[in-house]
mmCIF file of C-alpha atoms in Angstrom:
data_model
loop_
_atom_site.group_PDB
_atom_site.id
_atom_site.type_symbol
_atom_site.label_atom_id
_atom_site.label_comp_id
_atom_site.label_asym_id
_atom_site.label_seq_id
_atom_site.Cartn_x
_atom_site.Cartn_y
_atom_site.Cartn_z
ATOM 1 C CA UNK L 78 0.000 0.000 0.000
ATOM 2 C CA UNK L 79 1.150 3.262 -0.818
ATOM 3 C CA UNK L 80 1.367 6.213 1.251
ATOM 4 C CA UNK L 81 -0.312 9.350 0.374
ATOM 5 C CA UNK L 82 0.816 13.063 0.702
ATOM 6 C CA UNK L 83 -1.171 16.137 -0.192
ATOM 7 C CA UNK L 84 -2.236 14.069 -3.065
ATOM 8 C CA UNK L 85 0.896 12.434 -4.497
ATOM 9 C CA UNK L 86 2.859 9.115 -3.401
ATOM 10 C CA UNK L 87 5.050 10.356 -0.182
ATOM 11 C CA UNK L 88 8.339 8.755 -1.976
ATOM 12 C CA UNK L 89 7.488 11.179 -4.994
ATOM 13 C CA UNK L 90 7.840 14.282 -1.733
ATOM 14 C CA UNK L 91 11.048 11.939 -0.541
ATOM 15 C CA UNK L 92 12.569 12.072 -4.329
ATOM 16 C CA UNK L 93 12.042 15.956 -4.397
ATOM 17 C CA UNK L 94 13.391 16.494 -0.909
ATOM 18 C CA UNK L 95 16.460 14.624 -1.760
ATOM 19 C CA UNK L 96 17.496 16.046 -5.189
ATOM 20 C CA UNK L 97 17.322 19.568 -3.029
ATOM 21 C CA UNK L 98 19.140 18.876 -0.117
ATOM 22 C CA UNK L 99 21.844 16.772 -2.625
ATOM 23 C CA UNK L 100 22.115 20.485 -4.340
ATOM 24 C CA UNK L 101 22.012 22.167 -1.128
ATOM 25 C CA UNK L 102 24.802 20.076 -0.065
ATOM 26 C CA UNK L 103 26.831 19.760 -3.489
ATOM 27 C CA UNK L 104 26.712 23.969 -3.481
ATOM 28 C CA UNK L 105 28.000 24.833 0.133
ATOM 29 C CA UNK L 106 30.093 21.386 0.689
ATOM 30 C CA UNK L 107 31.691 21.571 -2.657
ATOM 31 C CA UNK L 108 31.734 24.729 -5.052
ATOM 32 C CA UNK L 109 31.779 27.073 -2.317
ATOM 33 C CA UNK L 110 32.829 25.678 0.824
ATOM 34 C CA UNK L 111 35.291 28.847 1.202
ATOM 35 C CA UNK L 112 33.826 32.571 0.680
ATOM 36 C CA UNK L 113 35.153 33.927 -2.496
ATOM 37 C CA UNK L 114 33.601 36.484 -5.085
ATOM 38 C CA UNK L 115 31.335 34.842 -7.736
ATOM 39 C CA UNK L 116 32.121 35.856 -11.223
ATOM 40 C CA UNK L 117 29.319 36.267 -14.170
ATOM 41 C CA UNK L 118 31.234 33.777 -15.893
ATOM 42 C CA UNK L 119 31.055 31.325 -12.770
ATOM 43 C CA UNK L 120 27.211 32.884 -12.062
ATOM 44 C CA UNK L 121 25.802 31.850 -15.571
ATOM 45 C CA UNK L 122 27.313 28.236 -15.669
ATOM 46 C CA UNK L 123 25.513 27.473 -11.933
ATOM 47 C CA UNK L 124 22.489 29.442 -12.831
ATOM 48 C CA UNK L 125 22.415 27.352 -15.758
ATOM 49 C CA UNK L 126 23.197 24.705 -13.905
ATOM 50 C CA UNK L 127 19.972 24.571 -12.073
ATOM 51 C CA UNK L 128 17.617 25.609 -14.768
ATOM 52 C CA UNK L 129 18.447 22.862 -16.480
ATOM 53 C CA UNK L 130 17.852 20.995 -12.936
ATOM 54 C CA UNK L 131 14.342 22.553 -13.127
ATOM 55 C CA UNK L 132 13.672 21.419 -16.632
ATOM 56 C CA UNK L 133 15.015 17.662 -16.439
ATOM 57 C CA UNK L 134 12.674 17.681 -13.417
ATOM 58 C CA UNK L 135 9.765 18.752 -15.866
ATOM 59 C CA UNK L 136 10.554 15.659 -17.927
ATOM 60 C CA UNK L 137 10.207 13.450 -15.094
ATOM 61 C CA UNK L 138 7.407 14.763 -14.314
ATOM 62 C CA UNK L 139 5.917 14.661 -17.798
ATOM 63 C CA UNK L 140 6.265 10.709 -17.796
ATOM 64 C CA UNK L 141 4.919 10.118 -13.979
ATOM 65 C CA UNK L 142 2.325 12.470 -14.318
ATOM 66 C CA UNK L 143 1.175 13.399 -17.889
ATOM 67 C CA UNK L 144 1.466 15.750 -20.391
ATOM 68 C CA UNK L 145 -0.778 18.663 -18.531
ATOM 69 C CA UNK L 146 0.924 18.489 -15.134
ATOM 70 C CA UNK L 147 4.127 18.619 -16.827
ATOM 71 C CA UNK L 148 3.097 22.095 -18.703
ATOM 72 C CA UNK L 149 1.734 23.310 -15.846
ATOM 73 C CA UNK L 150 4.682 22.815 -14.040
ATOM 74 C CA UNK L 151 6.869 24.541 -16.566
ATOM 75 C CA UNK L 152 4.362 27.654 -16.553
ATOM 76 C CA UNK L 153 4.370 27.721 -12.504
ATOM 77 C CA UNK L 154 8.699 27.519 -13.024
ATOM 78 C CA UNK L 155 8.815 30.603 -15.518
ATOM 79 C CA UNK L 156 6.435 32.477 -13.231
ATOM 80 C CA UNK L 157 8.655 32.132 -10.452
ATOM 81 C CA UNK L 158 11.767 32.506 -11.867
ATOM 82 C CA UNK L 159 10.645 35.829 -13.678
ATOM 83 C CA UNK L 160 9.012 36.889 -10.125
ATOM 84 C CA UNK L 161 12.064 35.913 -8.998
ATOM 85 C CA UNK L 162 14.343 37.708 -10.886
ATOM 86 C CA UNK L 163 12.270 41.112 -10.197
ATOM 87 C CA UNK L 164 13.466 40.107 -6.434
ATOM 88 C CA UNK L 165 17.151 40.740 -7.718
ATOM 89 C CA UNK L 166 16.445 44.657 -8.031
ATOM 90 C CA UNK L 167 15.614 44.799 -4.198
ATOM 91 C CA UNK L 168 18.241 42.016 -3.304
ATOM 92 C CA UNK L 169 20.683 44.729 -5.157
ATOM 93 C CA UNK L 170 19.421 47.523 -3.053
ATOM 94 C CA UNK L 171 19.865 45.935 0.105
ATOM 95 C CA UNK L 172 23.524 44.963 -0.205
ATOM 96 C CA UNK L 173 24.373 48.256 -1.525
ATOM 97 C CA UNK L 174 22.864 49.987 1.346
ATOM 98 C CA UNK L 175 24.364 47.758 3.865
ATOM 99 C CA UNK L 176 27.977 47.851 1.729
ATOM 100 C CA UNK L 177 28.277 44.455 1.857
ATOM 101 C CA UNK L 178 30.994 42.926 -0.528
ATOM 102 C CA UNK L 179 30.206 40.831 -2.839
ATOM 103 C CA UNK L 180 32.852 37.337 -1.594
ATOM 104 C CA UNK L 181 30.033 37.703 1.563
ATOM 105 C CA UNK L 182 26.799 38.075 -0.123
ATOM 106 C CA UNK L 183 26.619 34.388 -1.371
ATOM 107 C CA UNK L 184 26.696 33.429 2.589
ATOM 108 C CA UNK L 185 23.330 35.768 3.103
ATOM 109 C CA UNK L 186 21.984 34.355 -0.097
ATOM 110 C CA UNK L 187 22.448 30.982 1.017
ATOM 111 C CA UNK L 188 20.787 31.432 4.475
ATOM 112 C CA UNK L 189 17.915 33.181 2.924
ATOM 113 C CA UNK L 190 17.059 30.737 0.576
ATOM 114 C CA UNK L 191 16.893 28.390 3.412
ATOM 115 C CA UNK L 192 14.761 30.262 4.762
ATOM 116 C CA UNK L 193 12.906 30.480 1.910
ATOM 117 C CA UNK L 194 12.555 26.795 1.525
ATOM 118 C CA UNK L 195 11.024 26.748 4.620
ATOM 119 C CA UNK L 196 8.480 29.751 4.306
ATOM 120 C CA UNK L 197 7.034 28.741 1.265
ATOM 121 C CA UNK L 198 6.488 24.875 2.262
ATOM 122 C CA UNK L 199 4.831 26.275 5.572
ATOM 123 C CA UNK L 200 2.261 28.931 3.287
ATOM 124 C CA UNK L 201 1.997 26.951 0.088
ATOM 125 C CA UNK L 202 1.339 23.965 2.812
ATOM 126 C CA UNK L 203 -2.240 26.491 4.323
ATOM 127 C CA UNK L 204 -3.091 27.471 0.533
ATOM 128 C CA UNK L 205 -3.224 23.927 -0.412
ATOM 129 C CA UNK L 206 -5.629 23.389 2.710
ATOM 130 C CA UNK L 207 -7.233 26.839 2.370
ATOM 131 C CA UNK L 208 -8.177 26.216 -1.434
ATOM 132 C CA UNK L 209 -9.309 22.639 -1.398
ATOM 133 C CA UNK L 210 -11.585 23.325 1.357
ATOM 134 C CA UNK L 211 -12.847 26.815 -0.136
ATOM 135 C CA UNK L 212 -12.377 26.490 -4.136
ATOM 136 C CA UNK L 213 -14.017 30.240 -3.860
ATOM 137 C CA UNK L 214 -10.527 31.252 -2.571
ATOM 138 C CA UNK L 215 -9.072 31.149 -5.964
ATOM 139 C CA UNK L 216 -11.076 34.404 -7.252
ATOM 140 C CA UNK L 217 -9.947 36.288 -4.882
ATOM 141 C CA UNK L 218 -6.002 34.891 -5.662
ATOM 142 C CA UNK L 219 -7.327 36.140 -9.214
ATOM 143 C CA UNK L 220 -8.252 39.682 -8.243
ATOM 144 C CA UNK L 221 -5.315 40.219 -5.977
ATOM 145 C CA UNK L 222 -2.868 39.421 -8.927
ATOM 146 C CA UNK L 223 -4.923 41.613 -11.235
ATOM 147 C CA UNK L 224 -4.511 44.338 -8.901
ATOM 148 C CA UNK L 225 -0.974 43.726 -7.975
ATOM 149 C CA UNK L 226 -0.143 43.603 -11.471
ATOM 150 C CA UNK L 227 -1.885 47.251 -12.453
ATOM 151 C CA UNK L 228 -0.288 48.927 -9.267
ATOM 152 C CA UNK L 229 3.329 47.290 -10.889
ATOM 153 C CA UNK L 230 2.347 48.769 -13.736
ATOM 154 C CA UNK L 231 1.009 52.275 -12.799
ATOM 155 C CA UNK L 232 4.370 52.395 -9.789
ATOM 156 C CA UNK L 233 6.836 51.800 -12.415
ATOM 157 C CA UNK L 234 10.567 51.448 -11.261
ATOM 158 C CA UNK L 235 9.544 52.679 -8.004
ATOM 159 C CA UNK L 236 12.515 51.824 -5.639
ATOM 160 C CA UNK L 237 12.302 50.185 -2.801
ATOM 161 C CA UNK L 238 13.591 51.690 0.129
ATOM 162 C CA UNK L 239 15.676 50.184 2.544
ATOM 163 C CA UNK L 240 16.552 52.712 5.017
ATOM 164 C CA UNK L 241 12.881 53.338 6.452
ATOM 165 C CA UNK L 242 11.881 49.862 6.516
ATOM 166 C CA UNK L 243 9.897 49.313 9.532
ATOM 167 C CA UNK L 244 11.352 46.107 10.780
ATOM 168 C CA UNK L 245 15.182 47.951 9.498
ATOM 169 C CA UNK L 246 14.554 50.510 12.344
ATOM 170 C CA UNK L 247 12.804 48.395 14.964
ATOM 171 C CA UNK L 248 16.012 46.218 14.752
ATOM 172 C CA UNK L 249 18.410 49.038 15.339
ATOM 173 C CA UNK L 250 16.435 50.174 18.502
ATOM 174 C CA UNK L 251 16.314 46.856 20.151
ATOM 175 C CA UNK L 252 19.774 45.092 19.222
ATOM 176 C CA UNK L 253 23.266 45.988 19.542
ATOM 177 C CA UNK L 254 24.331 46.434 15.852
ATOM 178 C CA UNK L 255 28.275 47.133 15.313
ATOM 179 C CA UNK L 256 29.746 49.933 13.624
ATOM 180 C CA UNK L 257 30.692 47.891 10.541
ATOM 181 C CA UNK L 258 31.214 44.501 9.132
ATOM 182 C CA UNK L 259 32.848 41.630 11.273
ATOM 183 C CA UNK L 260 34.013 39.360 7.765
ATOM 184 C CA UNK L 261 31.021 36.696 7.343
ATOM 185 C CA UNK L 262 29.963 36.956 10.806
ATOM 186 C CA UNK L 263 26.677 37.372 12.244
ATOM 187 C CA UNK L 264 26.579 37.915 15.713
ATOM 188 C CA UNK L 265 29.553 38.914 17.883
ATOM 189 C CA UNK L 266 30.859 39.453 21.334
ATOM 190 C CA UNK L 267 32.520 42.306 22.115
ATOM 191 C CA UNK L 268 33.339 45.174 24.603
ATOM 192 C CA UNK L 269 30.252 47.286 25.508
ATOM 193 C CA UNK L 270 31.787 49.771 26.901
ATOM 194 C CA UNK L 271 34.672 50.898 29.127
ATOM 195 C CA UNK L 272 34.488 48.629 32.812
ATOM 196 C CA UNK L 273 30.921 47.196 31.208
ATOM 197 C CA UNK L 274 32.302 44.159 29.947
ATOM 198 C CA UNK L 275 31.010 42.545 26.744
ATOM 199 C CA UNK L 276 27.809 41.620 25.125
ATOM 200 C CA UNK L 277 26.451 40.170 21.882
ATOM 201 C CA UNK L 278 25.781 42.391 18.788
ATOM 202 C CA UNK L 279 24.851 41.806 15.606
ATOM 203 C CA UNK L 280 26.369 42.635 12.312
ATOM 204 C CA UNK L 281 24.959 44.697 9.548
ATOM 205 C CA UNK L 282 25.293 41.536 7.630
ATOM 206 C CA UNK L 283 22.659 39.830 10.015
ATOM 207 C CA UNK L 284 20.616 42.915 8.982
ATOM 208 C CA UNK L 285 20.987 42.323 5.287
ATOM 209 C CA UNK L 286 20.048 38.557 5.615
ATOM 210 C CA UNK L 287 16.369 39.884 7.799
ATOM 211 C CA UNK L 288 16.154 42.443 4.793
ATOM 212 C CA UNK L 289 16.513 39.911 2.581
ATOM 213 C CA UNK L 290 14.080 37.635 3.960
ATOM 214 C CA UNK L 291 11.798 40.246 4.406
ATOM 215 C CA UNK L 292 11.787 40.641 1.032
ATOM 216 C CA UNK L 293 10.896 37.263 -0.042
ATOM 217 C CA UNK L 294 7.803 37.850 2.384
ATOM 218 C CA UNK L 295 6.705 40.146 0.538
ATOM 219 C CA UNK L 296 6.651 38.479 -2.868
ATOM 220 C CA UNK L 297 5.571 35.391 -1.573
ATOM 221 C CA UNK L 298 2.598 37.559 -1.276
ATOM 222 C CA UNK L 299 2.596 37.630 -4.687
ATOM 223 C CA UNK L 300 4.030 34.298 -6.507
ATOM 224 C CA UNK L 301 1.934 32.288 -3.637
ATOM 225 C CA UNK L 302 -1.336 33.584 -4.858
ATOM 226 C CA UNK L 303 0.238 33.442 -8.791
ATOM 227 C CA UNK L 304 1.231 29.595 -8.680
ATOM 228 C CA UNK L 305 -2.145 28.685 -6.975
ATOM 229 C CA UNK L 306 -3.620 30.448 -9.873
ATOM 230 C CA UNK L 307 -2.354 28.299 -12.460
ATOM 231 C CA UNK L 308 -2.578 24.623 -10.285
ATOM 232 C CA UNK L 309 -3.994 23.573 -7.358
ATOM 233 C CA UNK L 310 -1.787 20.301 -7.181
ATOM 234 C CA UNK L 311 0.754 20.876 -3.760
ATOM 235 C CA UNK L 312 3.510 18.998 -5.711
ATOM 236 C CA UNK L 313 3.262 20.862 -8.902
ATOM 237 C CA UNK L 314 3.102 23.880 -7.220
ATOM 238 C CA UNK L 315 6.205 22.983 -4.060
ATOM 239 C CA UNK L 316 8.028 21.586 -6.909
ATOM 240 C CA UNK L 317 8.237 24.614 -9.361
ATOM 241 C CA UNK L 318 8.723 27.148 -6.616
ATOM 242 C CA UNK L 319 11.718 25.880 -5.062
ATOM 243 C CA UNK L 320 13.307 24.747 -8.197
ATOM 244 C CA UNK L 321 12.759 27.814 -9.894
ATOM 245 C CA UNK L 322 14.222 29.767 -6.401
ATOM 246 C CA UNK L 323 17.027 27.608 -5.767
ATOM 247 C CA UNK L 324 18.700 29.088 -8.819
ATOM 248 C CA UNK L 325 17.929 32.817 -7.605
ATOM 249 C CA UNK L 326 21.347 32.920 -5.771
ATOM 250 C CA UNK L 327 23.466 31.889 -9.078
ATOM 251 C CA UNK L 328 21.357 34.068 -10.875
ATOM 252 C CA UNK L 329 21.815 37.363 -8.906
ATOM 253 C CA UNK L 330 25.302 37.544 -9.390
ATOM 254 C CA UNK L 331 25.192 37.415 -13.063
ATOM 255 C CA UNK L 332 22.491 39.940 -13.267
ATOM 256 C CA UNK L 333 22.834 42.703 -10.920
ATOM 257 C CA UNK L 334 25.595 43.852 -12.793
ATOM 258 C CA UNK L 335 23.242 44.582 -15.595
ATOM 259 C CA UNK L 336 19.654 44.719 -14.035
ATOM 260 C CA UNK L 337 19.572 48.393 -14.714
ATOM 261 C CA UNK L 338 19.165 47.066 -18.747
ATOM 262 C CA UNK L 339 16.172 45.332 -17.904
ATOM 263 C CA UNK L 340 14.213 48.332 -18.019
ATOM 264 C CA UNK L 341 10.778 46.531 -18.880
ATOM 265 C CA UNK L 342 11.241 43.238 -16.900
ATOM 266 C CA UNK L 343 8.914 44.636 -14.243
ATOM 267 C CA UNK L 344 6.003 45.577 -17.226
ATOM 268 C CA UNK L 345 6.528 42.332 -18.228
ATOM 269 C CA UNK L 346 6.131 40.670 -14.849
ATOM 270 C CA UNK L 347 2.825 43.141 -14.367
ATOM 271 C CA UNK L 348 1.470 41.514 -17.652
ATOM 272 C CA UNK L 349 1.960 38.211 -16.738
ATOM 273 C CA UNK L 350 0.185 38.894 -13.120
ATOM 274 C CA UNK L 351 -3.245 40.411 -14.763
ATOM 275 C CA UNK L 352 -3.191 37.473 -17.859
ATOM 276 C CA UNK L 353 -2.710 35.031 -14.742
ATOM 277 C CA UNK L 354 -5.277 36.540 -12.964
ATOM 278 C CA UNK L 355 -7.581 37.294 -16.094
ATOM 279 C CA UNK L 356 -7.678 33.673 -17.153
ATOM 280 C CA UNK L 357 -8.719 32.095 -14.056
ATOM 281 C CA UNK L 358 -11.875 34.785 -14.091
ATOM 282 C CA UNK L 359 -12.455 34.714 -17.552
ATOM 283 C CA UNK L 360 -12.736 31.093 -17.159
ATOM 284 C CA UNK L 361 -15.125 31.438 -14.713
ATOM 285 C CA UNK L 362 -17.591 34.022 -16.593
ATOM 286 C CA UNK L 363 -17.179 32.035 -19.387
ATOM 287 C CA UNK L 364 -18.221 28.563 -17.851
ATOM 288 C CA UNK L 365 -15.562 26.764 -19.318
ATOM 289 C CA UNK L 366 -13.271 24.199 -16.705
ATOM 290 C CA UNK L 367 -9.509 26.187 -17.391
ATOM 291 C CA UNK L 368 -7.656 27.759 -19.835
ATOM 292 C CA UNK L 369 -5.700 24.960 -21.784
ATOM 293 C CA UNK L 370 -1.892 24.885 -19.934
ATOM 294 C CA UNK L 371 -0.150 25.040 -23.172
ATOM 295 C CA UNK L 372 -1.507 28.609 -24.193
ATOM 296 C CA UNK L 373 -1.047 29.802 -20.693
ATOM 297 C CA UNK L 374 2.669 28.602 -20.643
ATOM 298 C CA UNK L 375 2.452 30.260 -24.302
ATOM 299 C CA UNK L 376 1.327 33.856 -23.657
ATOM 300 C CA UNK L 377 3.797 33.957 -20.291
ATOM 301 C CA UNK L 378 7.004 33.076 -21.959
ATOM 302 C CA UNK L 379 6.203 35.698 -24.670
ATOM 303 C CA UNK L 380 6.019 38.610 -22.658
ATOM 304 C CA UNK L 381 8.370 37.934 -20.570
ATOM 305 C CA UNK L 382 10.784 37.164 -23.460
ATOM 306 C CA UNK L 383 9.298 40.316 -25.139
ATOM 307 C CA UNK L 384 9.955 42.217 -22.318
ATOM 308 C CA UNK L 385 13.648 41.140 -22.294
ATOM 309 C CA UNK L 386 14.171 41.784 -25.770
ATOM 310 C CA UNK L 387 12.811 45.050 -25.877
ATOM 311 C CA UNK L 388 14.737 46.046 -22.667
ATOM 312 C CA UNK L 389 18.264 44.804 -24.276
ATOM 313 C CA UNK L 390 17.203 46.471 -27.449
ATOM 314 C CA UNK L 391 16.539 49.283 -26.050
ATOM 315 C CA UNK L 392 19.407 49.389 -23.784
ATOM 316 C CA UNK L 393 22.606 48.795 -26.188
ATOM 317 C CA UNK L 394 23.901 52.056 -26.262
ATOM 318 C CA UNK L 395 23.579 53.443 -22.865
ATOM 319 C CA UNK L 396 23.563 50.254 -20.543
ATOM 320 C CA UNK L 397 27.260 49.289 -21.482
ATOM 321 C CA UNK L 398 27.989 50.538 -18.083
ATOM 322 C CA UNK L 399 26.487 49.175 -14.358
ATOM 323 C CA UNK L 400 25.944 51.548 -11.812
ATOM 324 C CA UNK L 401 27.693 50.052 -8.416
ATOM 325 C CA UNK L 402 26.047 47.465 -6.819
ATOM 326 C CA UNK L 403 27.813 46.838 -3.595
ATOM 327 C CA UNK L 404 29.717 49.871 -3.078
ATOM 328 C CA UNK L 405 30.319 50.918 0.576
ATOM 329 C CA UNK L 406 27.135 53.093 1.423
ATOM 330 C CA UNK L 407 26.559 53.903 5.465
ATOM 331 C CA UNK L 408 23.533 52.463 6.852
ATOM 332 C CA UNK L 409 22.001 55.478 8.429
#
């Protein structure tokens, strides 16, 4: 007899859970088990490393599952990834700000997408349960991504700011934060003050790391709601999130050199968010059971392949040059 988990075989969870922890492990244990500064060159072979990871696993899944999952799995892994890759612009900010170089930022990276791991098993874990036991649910996922994606859209390049996050400056009133960097370190002890003896602080690097995984909060607010949109299966939607985040980490390096060039990613992110949202009410007015997966995974990779285009295009005169992405600003 075989055991059941939110819908699929438990050794089909076990498999998953395995080939990520074997990455996990092959990453930190192997290709970077000392800090060092990851090159584009280096950034683009392990980014493509695990996109073609991602895909192989969309093969697999193809022949265990059908033709349909394995689509919609593709569509959910292009959703995320692209959602993803809009997370590089504030991941960018937030190491700038802090002045954190860029041999430590693979150690925050790697912590946060732990963390990430975690976070989205726990909430795409209660959308699973919160959808199959109110279907209704799902409109509103609809609405909220047609909305998101029109505020994207009407915002622009807003930035985000770092320095008067809420959580930023609760942080600095209730922890000892040092004066500067302590290498890759995240807490420390050291003096207080003079005849005080010494006490634990934390580094602005611990600060970064929080910033950073308060940022994935935040647009788990949005891919959650995105993915559930386009498949209720847990697996299908587990599987394509991490898969398509795991990468994130190789990915940044290689592109926040030359996000600034991507001048219409975030448009074509904001399309992608109202067509997600507009099928799965459309659908519903209409009376019909889904849009088919292979025009959904259609329309998605052409904008946001349109969008790239037209932003390189665009860009190949003036972009030659990146603005700084890590450069030694003062946390204020």
């Amino acid at each position: 007899m075989t055991l059941d988990f939110l819908g699929q075989p438990l050794w089909s969870w076990m498999l998953f859970l395995v080939i990520v922890l074997a990455l996990l492990v092959f990453d930190l244990g192997v290709l970077h088990r000392k800090s060092h500064e990851i090159g584009v060159r280096e950034s683009l072979a392990l980014s493509a490393f695990y996109i073609s990871i991602g895909l192989l696993f969309s093969a697999w899944i193809w022949q265990y599952m059908g033709e349909r999952a394995a689509l919609l799995y593709l569509t959910g892994f292009v959703v995320e990834k692209s959602l993803a890759m809009d997370n590089i612009f504030v991941i960018a900010m937030i190491f700038g700000y802090f002045g954190v170089p860029r041999a430590y930022q693979h150690r925050v990276l790697v912590y946060g997408i732990i963390g990430v791991i975690l976070l989205r098993g726990i909430m795409i874990g209660v959308g699973a349960a919160v959808v199959e036991h109110f279907e209704w649910v799902l409109l509103i996922f609809a609405a909220f991504l047609i909305f998101t994606g029109l505020k994207m859209l009407r915002d622009g390049e807003a930035e985000y700011d770092v320095a008067h996050n809420p959580v930023l400056r609760f942080m600095r009133q209730r922890f000892r934060v040092t004066d500067g960097l302590r290498g890759e370190r995240f807490v420390v002890r050291q003096p207080v003050c003079r005849g005080k003896g010494t006490a634990l602080f934390v580094t602005p690097l611990f600060l970064a790391l929080v910033m950073v995984e308060l940022a994935d909060v935040i647009f788990a607010v949005d891919s959650i709601p995105a993915i559930f949109a386009i498949t209720t299966d847990p697996y299908i939607v587990f599987t394509s999130n991490i898969f398509a985040i795991l990468g994130l980490r190789a990915l940044y390096f290689a592109l926040s050199a030359m996000m600034h060039r991507f001048v219409h990613l975030k448009t074509a992110v904001s399309l992608v968010l109202v067509f997600i949202g507009a099928k799965v009410i459309g659908a519903e007015l209409l009376g019909i059971e889904k849009v088919p997966a292979v025009i959904s995974l259609g329309v998605t990779v052409t904008l946001l392949i349109g969008g790239i285009a037209l932003s390189l295009w665009q860009t190949r005169k003036t972009g030659a040059v990146a603005p700084a992405a890590d450069g030694p600003v003062q946390p204020k």
